[in-house]
Coordinates of C-alpha atoms in Angstrom, one line a residue:
X89 CA 70.0 171.9 -82.3
X90 CA 68.9 168.2 -81.9
X91 CA 65.4 169.3 -81.1
X92 CA 65.2 171.6 -84.1
X93 CA 66.6 168.9 -86.5
X94 CA 64.1 166.4 -85.1
X95 CA 61.3 168.8 -85.5
X96 CA 62.3 169.5 -89.1
X97 CA 62.6 165.8 -89.9
X98 CA 59.2 165.1 -88.5
X99 CA 57.5 168.0 -90.4
X100 CA 59.3 166.9 -93.7
X101 CA 58.3 163.3 -93.2
X102 CA 54.6 164.4 -92.7
X103 CA 54.8 166.6 -95.8
X104 CA 56.2 163.8 -97.8
X105 CA 53.7 161.3 -96.5
X106 CA 50.8 163.7 -97.6
X107 CA 52.4 164.2 -101.0
X108 CA 52.6 160.4 -101.6
X109 CA 49.0 159.8 -100.4
X110 CA 47.6 162.8 -102.4
X111 CA 49.6 162.0 -105.5
X112 CA 49.6 158.2 -105.3
X113 CA 48.9 157.6 -109.0
X114 CA 51.9 159.8 -110.0
X115 CA 54.1 158.2 -107.4
X116 CA 53.0 154.7 -108.6
X117 CA 53.7 155.7 -112.2
X118 CA 57.2 156.9 -111.2
X119 CA 57.9 153.6 -109.3
X120 CA 56.7 151.6 -112.4
X121 CA 59.0 153.7 -114.6
X122 CA 61.9 153.1 -112.3
X123 CA 61.1 149.3 -112.2
X124 CA 61.0 149.3 -116.0
X125 CA 64.4 151.1 -116.2
X126 CA 66.0 148.9 -113.6
X127 CA 64.5 145.6 -115.1
X128 CA 67.9 144.3 -116.4
X129 CA 69.5 145.0 -112.9
X130 CA 66.7 142.9 -111.3
X131 CA 67.2 140.1 -113.9
X132 CA 71.0 140.2 -113.1
X133 CA 70.3 139.9 -109.4
X134 CA 68.0 136.9 -109.9
X135 CA 70.5 135.3 -112.2
X136 CA 73.4 135.9 -109.8
X137 CA 71.4 134.4 -107.0
X138 CA 70.6 131.3 -108.9
X139 CA 74.2 130.9 -110.0
X140 CA 75.8 131.5 -106.7
X141 CA 75.5 127.9 -105.4
X142 CA 77.0 126.6 -108.7
X143 CA 79.8 129.2 -108.6
X144 CA 80.6 128.3 -105.0
X145 CA 80.9 124.6 -105.7
X146 CA 83.0 125.2 -108.8
X147 CA 85.2 127.6 -106.9
X148 CA 85.7 125.2 -104.1
X149 CA 86.6 122.4 -106.6
X150 CA 89.1 124.6 -108.5
X151 CA 90.7 125.8 -105.3
X152 CA 91.2 122.1 -104.2
X153 CA 92.7 121.4 -107.6
X154 CA 95.1 124.3 -107.4
X155 CA 96.0 123.9 -103.8
X156 CA 99.7 123.5 -104.4
X157 CA 99.8 126.7 -106.6
X158 CA 101.4 129.7 -104.8
X159 CA 99.4 132.9 -104.2
X160 CA 100.7 135.8 -106.2
X161 CA 99.3 139.2 -105.0
X162 CA 95.8 137.7 -104.9
X163 CA 95.8 136.8 -108.6
X164 CA 95.2 133.1 -108.0
X165 CA 92.0 133.7 -106.2
X166 CA 90.9 136.2 -108.9
X167 CA 91.7 133.8 -111.7
X168 CA 89.8 130.9 -110.1
X169 CA 86.9 133.2 -109.4
X170 CA 86.8 134.3 -113.0
X171 CA 87.0 130.6 -114.1
X172 CA 84.2 129.7 -111.7
X173 CA 81.9 132.5 -113.2
X174 CA 82.6 131.4 -116.8
X175 CA 81.8 127.7 -116.0
X176 CA 78.7 128.8 -114.0
X177 CA 77.4 130.7 -117.1
X178 CA 78.2 127.8 -119.4
X179 CA 76.3 125.4 -117.2
X180 CA 73.3 127.7 -117.1
X181 CA 73.4 128.0 -120.9
X182 CA 73.7 124.2 -121.3
X183 CA 70.7 123.7 -119.0
X184 CA 68.6 126.2 -121.0
X185 CA 69.7 124.6 -124.3
X186 CA 68.9 121.1 -123.1
X187 CA 65.4 122.2 -122.1
X188 CA 64.6 124.0 -125.3
X189 CA 66.0 121.0 -127.3
X190 CA 63.6 118.7 -125.4
X191 CA 60.6 121.1 -125.6
X192 CA 60.7 122.8 -129.0
X193 CA 60.6 119.5 -131.2
X194 CA 57.8 118.0 -129.1
X195 CA 55.9 121.4 -129.1
X196 CA 56.2 121.6 -132.9
X197 CA 55.0 117.9 -133.4
X198 CA 52.0 118.6 -131.0
X199 CA 51.0 121.7 -132.9
X200 CA 51.3 120.0 -136.3
X201 CA 49.4 117.0 -135.0
X202 CA 46.6 119.2 -133.5
X203 CA 46.3 121.1 -136.8
X204 CA 46.1 117.9 -138.8
X205 CA 43.6 116.5 -136.4
X206 CA 41.2 119.5 -136.3
X207 CA 39.1 118.5 -139.4
X208 CA 38.5 115.0 -138.0
X209 CA 37.6 116.5 -134.7
X210 CA 35.1 118.8 -136.5
X211 CA 33.5 115.8 -138.4
X212 CA 33.2 113.8 -135.2
X213 CA 31.6 116.8 -133.5
X214 CA 29.2 117.3 -136.3
X215 CA 28.2 113.6 -136.5
X216 CA 27.7 113.5 -132.6
X217 CA 25.7 116.8 -132.7
X218 CA 23.5 115.3 -135.5
X219 CA 22.8 112.1 -133.7
X220 CA 22.2 114.0 -130.4
X221 CA 19.6 116.2 -132.0
X222 CA 18.0 113.4 -133.8
X223 CA 17.5 111.5 -130.5
X224 CA 16.3 114.6 -128.7
X225 CA 13.5 116.3 -130.9
X226 CA 12.7 118.9 -128.1
X227 CA 16.3 120.1 -128.2
X228 CA 16.4 120.1 -131.9
X229 CA 13.2 122.2 -132.0
X230 CA 14.7 124.7 -129.7
X231 CA 18.1 124.9 -131.5
X232 CA 16.9 125.1 -135.0
X233 CA 15.5 128.7 -134.9
X234 CA 18.8 129.9 -133.8
X235 CA 20.6 127.9 -136.5
X236 CA 18.3 129.2 -139.1
X237 CA 18.8 132.7 -138.0
X238 CA 22.5 132.4 -138.1
X239 CA 22.3 130.8 -141.5
X240 CA 20.2 133.7 -142.8
X241 CA 22.6 136.2 -141.4
X242 CA 25.5 134.7 -143.1
X243 CA 23.6 134.4 -146.3
X244 CA 22.5 138.0 -146.1
X245 CA 26.2 139.1 -145.4
X246 CA 27.4 137.0 -148.5
X247 CA 24.8 138.4 -150.8
X248 CA 24.6 142.1 -149.7
X249 CA 28.2 142.7 -148.6
X250 CA 30.6 140.2 -150.0
X251 CA 29.3 139.5 -153.5
X252 CA 28.7 143.2 -154.5
X253 CA 32.3 144.0 -153.6
X254 CA 33.6 141.3 -155.8
X255 CA 31.5 142.0 -158.9
X256 CA 34.0 144.5 -160.5
X257 CA 37.6 145.3 -160.2
X258 CA 37.0 148.8 -158.8
X259 CA 34.5 147.7 -156.2
X260 CA 36.9 144.8 -155.2
X261 CA 39.9 147.2 -154.8
X262 CA 37.7 149.7 -152.8
X263 CA 36.6 146.9 -150.5
X264 CA 40.2 145.7 -150.0
X265 CA 41.3 149.2 -149.1
X266 CA 38.4 149.8 -146.8
X267 CA 38.1 146.5 -145.0
X268 CA 41.1 144.2 -145.5
X269 CA 44.0 146.6 -145.6
X270 CA 43.3 148.1 -142.1
X271 CA 43.3 144.6 -140.6
X272 CA 46.6 143.7 -142.5
X273 CA 48.1 146.9 -141.1
X274 CA 47.1 145.9 -137.5
X275 CA 48.7 142.5 -138.1
X276 CA 51.9 144.0 -139.4
X277 CA 52.0 146.4 -136.4
X278 CA 51.4 143.6 -134.1
X279 CA 54.3 141.6 -135.6
X280 CA 56.5 144.7 -135.5
X281 CA 55.7 145.2 -131.8
X282 CA 56.5 141.6 -131.2
X283 CA 59.9 141.9 -132.9
X284 CA 60.7 145.1 -131.0
X285 CA 59.7 143.4 -127.6
X286 CA 62.0 140.4 -128.5
X287 CA 64.8 142.6 -129.3
X288 CA 64.4 144.6 -126.0
X289 CA 64.1 141.2 -124.1
X290 CA 67.4 140.0 -125.7
X291 CA 69.0 143.3 -124.7
X292 CA 67.7 143.0 -121.0
X293 CA 69.1 139.4 -120.9
X294 CA 72.5 140.5 -122.2
X295 CA 72.7 143.3 -119.6
X296 CA 71.5 141.0 -116.9
X297 CA 74.3 138.5 -117.7
X298 CA 76.8 141.3 -117.5
X299 CA 75.4 142.5 -114.2
X300 CA 75.4 138.9 -112.8
X301 CA 79.1 138.6 -113.7
X302 CA 79.9 141.8 -111.9
X303 CA 77.9 140.7 -108.8
X304 CA 79.6 137.3 -108.7
X305 CA 83.1 138.8 -109.2
X306 CA 82.5 141.5 -106.4
X307 CA 80.1 139.8 -104.1
X308 CA 82.6 139.8 -101.2
X309 CA 83.3 143.5 -101.7
X310 CA 79.5 144.3 -101.9
X311 CA 78.9 142.2 -98.7
X312 CA 81.6 144.1 -96.8
X313 CA 80.4 147.4 -98.0
X314 CA 76.9 146.7 -96.9
X315 CA 78.1 145.6 -93.4
X316 CA 80.1 148.7 -93.2
X317 CA 77.1 150.9 -93.9
X318 CA 74.9 148.9 -91.5
X319 CA 77.4 149.2 -88.6
X320 CA 78.0 152.9 -89.3
X321 CA 74.2 153.7 -89.1
X322 CA 73.1 151.5 -86.2
X323 CA 74.2 150.4 -82.7
X324 CA 76.4 147.3 -82.7
X325 CA 73.7 145.0 -81.2
X326 CA 71.2 146.2 -83.8
X327 CA 73.7 145.9 -86.6
X328 CA 74.5 142.3 -85.5
X329 CA 70.7 141.5 -85.6
X330 CA 70.3 143.0 -89.1
X331 CA 73.4 141.0 -90.4
X332 CA 72.2 137.8 -88.8
X333 CA 68.6 138.2 -90.2
X334 CA 70.0 138.9 -93.6
X335 CA 72.0 135.7 -93.5
X336 CA 69.0 133.8 -92.2
X337 CA 66.8 135.1 -95.0
X338 CA 69.4 134.1 -97.6
X339 CA 69.6 130.6 -96.1
X340 CA 65.8 130.3 -96.2
X341 CA 65.4 131.6 -99.7
X342 CA 68.4 129.8 -101.2
X343 CA 67.6 126.5 -99.4
X344 CA 64.0 126.6 -100.5
X345 CA 64.7 127.5 -104.2
X346 CA 67.7 125.2 -104.7
X347 CA 65.8 122.3 -103.0
X348 CA 62.7 123.0 -105.1
X349 CA 64.7 123.0 -108.3
X350 CA 66.2 119.6 -107.3
X351 CA 62.8 118.3 -106.4
X352 CA 61.3 119.5 -109.7
X353 CA 64.1 117.9 -111.7
X354 CA 63.3 114.6 -110.0
X355 CA 59.6 115.0 -110.6
X356 CA 60.3 115.8 -114.2
X357 CA 62.4 112.7 -114.7
X358 CA 59.8 110.5 -112.9
X359 CA 57.1 112.0 -115.2
X360 CA 59.1 111.4 -118.3
X361 CA 59.7 107.7 -117.4
X362 CA 56.0 107.2 -116.5
X363 CA 54.7 109.0 -119.6
X364 CA 56.7 106.7 -121.8
X365 CA 55.6 103.6 -119.7
X366 CA 51.9 104.5 -120.1
X367 CA 52.4 105.6 -123.7
X368 CA 50.9 109.1 -123.2
X369 CA 51.4 111.3 -126.3
X370 CA 54.2 113.9 -126.3
X371 CA 56.0 112.4 -123.2
X372 CA 59.0 114.8 -123.4
X373 CA 56.6 117.9 -123.6
X374 CA 54.5 116.7 -120.8
X375 CA 57.5 115.9 -118.5
X376 CA 59.0 119.4 -119.1
X377 CA 55.7 121.2 -118.4
X378 CA 55.2 119.1 -115.2
X379 CA 58.8 119.7 -114.0
X380 CA 58.8 123.4 -114.6
X381 CA 55.5 124.2 -113.0
X382 CA 56.3 122.0 -110.0
X383 CA 58.5 124.8 -108.8
X384 CA 55.3 126.6 -107.8
X385 CA 54.4 125.2 -104.4
X386 CA 51.0 123.6 -103.8
X387 CA 49.4 124.9 -107.1
X388 CA 52.2 123.9 -109.4
X389 CA 51.3 120.3 -110.2
X390 CA 47.7 121.4 -111.0
X391 CA 48.8 124.4 -113.1
X392 CA 50.9 122.1 -115.3
X393 CA 48.4 119.3 -115.4
X394 CA 45.6 121.4 -117.1
X395 CA 47.4 122.1 -120.5
X396 CA 48.8 118.6 -120.5
X397 CA 45.5 117.0 -119.9
X398 CA 43.9 119.2 -122.7
X399 CA 46.6 117.9 -125.1
X400 CA 46.0 114.3 -124.2
X401 CA 42.2 114.8 -124.4
X402 CA 42.5 115.7 -128.0
X403 CA 44.2 112.3 -128.8
X404 CA 42.4 110.0 -126.3
X405 CA 39.9 110.9 -123.6
X406 CA 40.6 107.5 -121.7
X407 CA 44.3 108.3 -121.6
X408 CA 43.4 111.8 -120.4
X409 CA 41.6 110.2 -117.3
X410 CA 44.6 108.0 -116.7
X411 CA 46.9 111.0 -116.9
X412 CA 44.8 113.0 -114.3
X413 CA 44.9 110.0 -111.9
X414 CA 48.7 109.8 -112.5
X415 CA 49.2 113.5 -111.7
X416 CA 47.2 113.0 -108.5
X417 CA 49.4 110.2 -107.4
X418 CA 52.5 112.0 -108.4
X419 CA 51.5 115.1 -106.4
X420 CA 50.8 113.0 -103.3
X421 CA 54.2 111.3 -103.7
X422 CA 55.9 114.7 -104.1
X423 CA 54.0 116.5 -101.3
X424 CA 54.2 113.7 -98.7
X425 CA 57.5 111.8 -99.4
X426 CA 60.0 113.5 -101.9
X427 CA 59.4 117.2 -101.0
X428 CA 59.8 116.7 -97.2
X429 CA 62.9 114.6 -97.8
X430 CA 64.5 117.2 -99.9
X431 CA 63.3 120.5 -98.4
X432 CA 63.0 119.2 -94.8
X433 CA 61.6 122.0 -92.5
X434 CA 63.4 124.8 -94.3
X435 CA 60.5 127.2 -94.2
X436 CA 58.8 126.3 -91.0
X437 CA 55.4 127.4 -92.3
X438 CA 52.1 125.6 -91.8
X439 CA 50.0 124.6 -94.8
X440 CA 47.6 127.4 -94.3
X441 CA 50.3 130.2 -94.5
X442 CA 51.8 128.4 -97.5
X443 CA 48.4 128.7 -99.2
X444 CA 47.9 132.3 -98.0
X445 CA 51.4 133.5 -99.2
X446 CA 51.0 131.9 -102.6
X447 CA 47.6 133.5 -103.3
X448 CA 48.7 136.9 -101.9
X449 CA 52.1 137.2 -103.7
X450 CA 50.9 135.4 -106.8
X451 CA 48.1 138.1 -107.0
X452 CA 50.7 140.9 -106.6
X453 CA 53.7 139.7 -108.8
X454 CA 52.2 136.8 -110.9
X455 CA 54.3 133.8 -111.6
X456 CA 57.5 135.1 -109.9
X457 CA 55.4 135.9 -106.8
X458 CA 54.2 132.4 -106.6
X459 CA 57.8 131.2 -106.6
X460 CA 59.2 133.5 -103.9
X461 CA 56.0 133.6 -101.8
X462 CA 56.9 130.7 -99.4
X463 CA 60.5 131.8 -98.6
X464 CA 59.7 135.4 -98.4
X465 CA 56.8 134.7 -95.9
X466 CA 59.1 132.4 -94.0
X467 CA 61.7 135.1 -93.6
X468 CA 59.1 137.5 -92.3
X469 CA 57.7 135.0 -89.8
X470 CA 61.2 134.2 -88.7
X471 CA 61.9 137.9 -88.0
X472 CA 58.5 138.3 -86.2
X473 CA 59.2 135.2 -84.1
X474 CA 62.5 136.5 -83.0
X475 CA 61.0 139.8 -82.0
X476 CA 58.2 138.0 -80.2
X477 CA 60.6 135.8 -78.2
X478 CA 62.7 138.9 -77.3
X479 CA 59.6 140.6 -75.7
X480 CA 58.5 137.4 -74.0
X481 CA 61.9 137.0 -72.4
X482 CA 61.8 140.6 -71.1
X483 CA 58.5 139.8 -69.4
X484 CA 59.9 136.4 -68.1
X485 CA 57.1 134.5 -70.0
X486 CA 57.5 131.2 -71.7
X487 CA 58.3 131.2 -75.5
X488 CA 56.8 127.9 -76.4
X489 CA 53.4 128.0 -78.2
X490 CA 52.1 124.8 -76.3
X491 CA 52.3 126.7 -73.0
X492 CA 49.7 129.1 -74.2
X493 CA 47.2 126.2 -75.1
X494 CA 43.9 126.5 -73.2
X495 CA 45.1 129.7 -71.6
X496 CA 42.4 131.9 -70.0
X497 CA 44.6 134.6 -68.5
X498 CA 47.8 135.4 -66.7
X499 CA 47.6 136.5 -63.2
X500 CA 49.3 140.0 -63.0
X501 CA 50.7 139.7 -59.4
X502 CA 52.1 136.2 -59.5
X503 CA 52.5 135.6 -63.1
X504 CA 50.7 132.2 -62.8
X505 CA 49.0 130.8 -65.8
X506 CA 45.2 130.3 -65.3
X507 CA 43.9 127.7 -67.8
X508 CA 40.3 127.0 -69.0
X509 CA 38.6 124.2 -67.1

């Protein structure tokens, strides 16, 4: 019976693998559909993960305050857990509100200032271009034919297309129906699609909040059920290993993300103070962009510096240069002093693997992949290292990497290390 079940399972797995490879596009479409349907659940998992440290601190604080209150059929713990969830959600809403209150006014002012300054920028560019062409007759001779050709094309379009359509009411109406109305219809449909997408996003966020509340309220039960399933399916030693690796992965992921959030908050505050001291334009907007993008390891400061530098460049090129120098100094301070102090050696990855993981997972999952790349790779490396040490112990070989430096081979009979001369 065991041999027959095993043979059936192997044949079924082979058929399933062939089906997946042969119909890969359909399987991928099905997975994308499932991911789209379960998107609110994923949002809720991420939100619950981010709120879990806050929830635990609040729950511990409330438990200390109510230490003298008698337990009544488990209701005390349930009430404290519910209050901790509510306060955690309120704290998250306050953080989002404060960020939006800081960013939106500065963003509005920057857009208005940019729109008002565009005519002056155009006049400056025209004056510079005329002076440049006057000082360089060779370039002027090469550019003028293209300019004349463009002017002739515009003049021909105005005379042959625009003006005849505006000579009479009927021709104007026909022109509006044929040319303008389809474009307006496209704009209206785009606006409608944007409104629908915004409504769907709000719906997903609402469901995600509900899911996060359920997860935080039942996290102990879900953890116990997961352990029950693992211990029922595997041997005790294998189940212990899986549970321990899950805890280790959670410690690495939560430690890295929470530490990076604190680090980004400090960097944002430093950027706000320095932008005000150096009198950079839009200091609050610059500080928020720098702080948010700093969550991404390695590339984050540079990703945030590019739009900030462009905004400053429109106001003052000299201040833009000073800002670039400031970002370079700030990145060095964060990478060599502040970051190691806060994060420590929580990941255990070298600089090469940090860069590799960010590029790889960023290419797969975009912005989210760049954030989870380092802790995810660190978890994989930790699991691989434990398996590697397990097999080295079985062979009675050293587990330290330094012991394998300059190694040429290991004598099979004596087990002696033969090193390069």
